[in-house]
Amino acid sequence: MTRVPPSLLRHRIGVEPYAGDSAYGPTYGPRVEHPALVGEAVRTVRAPDGRDVISTAQIIAAPGMDCPPGSRVTLPDGRTTVAISSASHTAPGLPVPASTEVMCE
């Protein structure tokens, strides 16, 4: 399986994976830095609960990045946002690179 080429991942993002809710609100795992390709465009996406939500940032990263919906994401410009959805893309046997795609608020 081919991976997304590192030369295309020109940005650095910080991800604090969503770990669940506590009595004091959402909890997150430790922040991890990842190389990524970030596109900022306004798009309508469907959240895991079925709602239509506006996404203002789309991220492509190496496969296996841990970023479940609800995770805090710090974009290259310093803006902090929340992951709406995360998808792993693979195509075994095809000349298409594997990647992780994250849509953010």
CSV table of C-alpha atoms in Angstrom, one decimal:
chain,number,residue,atom,x,y,z
A,1,MET,CA,0.0,0.0,0.0
A,2,THR,CA,1.4,3.4,-0.9
A,3,ARG,CA,1.1,6.3,1.6
A,4,VAL,CA,0.5,9.9,1.0
A,5,PRO,CA,4.0,11.3,0.0
A,6,PRO,CA,5.6,13.3,2.9
A,7,SER,CA,6.6,16.0,0.5
A,8,LEU,CA,2.9,16.8,0.0
A,9,LEU,CA,2.3,17.2,3.8
A,10,ARG,CA,3.5,20.8,4.0
A,11,HIS,CA,1.7,22.0,7.2
A,12,ARG,CA,2.1,21.0,10.9
A,13,ILE,CA,-1.1,20.5,13.0
A,14,GLY,CA,-1.6,19.6,16.6
A,15,VAL,CA,-4.2,17.0,17.6
A,16,GLU,CA,-5.6,16.4,21.0
A,17,PRO,CA,-7.7,13.2,20.6
A,18,TYR,CA,-11.2,13.3,22.1
A,19,ALA,CA,-11.3,10.9,25.0
A,20,GLY,CA,-14.9,11.3,26.2
A,21,ASP,CA,-17.0,13.4,28.6
A,22,SER,CA,-16.5,14.0,32.3
A,23,ALA,CA,-18.4,15.8,34.9
A,24,TYR,CA,-16.5,18.9,33.9
A,25,GLY,CA,-16.8,18.6,30.1
A,26,PRO,CA,-14.9,16.9,27.3
A,27,THR,CA,-11.6,15.3,28.0
A,28,TYR,CA,-8.7,15.0,25.6
A,29,GLY,CA,-5.5,12.9,25.2
A,30,PRO,CA,-2.1,14.5,25.0
A,31,ARG,CA,-1.4,16.8,22.0
A,32,VAL,CA,0.5,15.2,19.1
A,33,GLU,CA,2.0,17.1,16.2
A,34,HIS,CA,1.4,15.7,12.7
A,35,PRO,CA,2.5,16.7,9.2
A,36,ALA,CA,-0.6,17.4,7.1
A,37,LEU,CA,-2.0,19.2,4.1
A,38,VAL,CA,-4.6,21.7,5.2
A,39,GLY,CA,-7.2,23.3,3.0
A,40,GLU,CA,-9.5,26.0,4.3
A,41,ALA,CA,-12.8,26.1,2.4
A,42,VAL,CA,-16.4,26.3,3.6
A,43,ARG,CA,-18.2,23.0,3.0
A,44,THR,CA,-21.3,21.3,4.3
A,45,VAL,CA,-20.5,17.9,5.8
A,46,ARG,CA,-22.6,15.4,7.8
A,47,ALA,CA,-21.7,14.9,11.4
A,48,PRO,CA,-21.7,11.5,13.0
A,49,ASP,CA,-25.1,12.2,14.6
A,50,GLY,CA,-26.6,13.0,11.2
A,51,ARG,CA,-26.7,16.8,11.4
A,52,ASP,CA,-25.5,18.9,8.5
A,53,VAL,CA,-22.5,21.0,9.8
A,54,ILE,CA,-20.3,23.6,8.2
A,55,SER,CA,-16.7,22.6,7.8
A,56,THR,CA,-14.1,25.4,7.4
A,57,ALA,CA,-10.9,23.3,7.3
A,58,GLN,CA,-10.1,20.0,5.6
A,59,ILE,CA,-7.0,18.0,6.6
A,60,ILE,CA,-5.2,15.2,4.7
A,61,ALA,CA,-2.6,13.4,6.8
A,62,ALA,CA,-0.7,10.1,6.8
A,63,PRO,CA,-2.8,6.9,7.5
A,64,GLY,CA,-3.3,6.0,11.1
A,65,MET,CA,-3.6,9.5,12.6
A,66,ASP,CA,-5.7,9.3,15.8
A,67,CYS,CA,-8.3,12.1,15.4
A,68,PRO,CA,-11.8,10.9,16.4
A,69,PRO,CA,-14.8,13.3,16.0
A,70,GLY,CA,-14.7,15.9,18.8
A,71,SER,CA,-10.9,16.1,18.9
A,72,ARG,CA,-9.3,19.5,19.3
A,73,VAL,CA,-7.1,20.5,16.3
A,74,THR,CA,-4.7,23.4,16.2
A,75,LEU,CA,-4.2,24.5,12.6
A,76,PRO,CA,-1.0,26.0,11.2
A,77,ASP,CA,-2.2,29.6,11.6
A,78,GLY,CA,-2.8,28.9,15.4
A,79,ARG,CA,-6.6,28.6,15.1
A,80,THR,CA,-8.1,25.9,17.3
A,81,THR,CA,-11.0,24.0,15.9
A,82,VAL,CA,-12.9,20.7,16.5
A,83,ALA,CA,-12.9,17.6,14.3
A,84,ILE,CA,-16.4,16.9,12.8
A,85,SER,CA,-15.5,13.6,11.1
A,86,SER,CA,-12.5,11.5,10.3
A,87,ALA,CA,-12.1,8.9,7.5
A,88,SER,CA,-9.3,6.5,6.6
A,89,HIS,CA,-8.8,6.1,2.8
A,90,THR,CA,-7.2,3.0,1.5
A,91,ALA,CA,-7.3,1.3,-1.9
A,92,PRO,CA,-5.3,-1.9,-1.8
A,93,GLY,CA,-3.9,-2.8,-5.2
A,94,LEU,CA,-4.6,0.6,-6.7
A,95,PRO,CA,-2.0,3.3,-7.3
A,96,VAL,CA,-3.8,5.6,-4.9
A,97,PRO,CA,-2.1,6.7,-1.7
A,98,ALA,CA,-3.6,5.8,1.7
A,99,SER,CA,-4.4,8.7,3.9
A,100,THR,CA,-6.6,10.1,6.8
A,101,GLU,CA,-9.1,12.8,6.0
A,102,VAL,CA,-10.4,15.1,8.8
A,103,MET,CA,-13.2,17.7,8.4
A,104,CYS,CA,-13.1,20.4,11.0
A,105,GLU,CA,-15.5,23.1,12.2
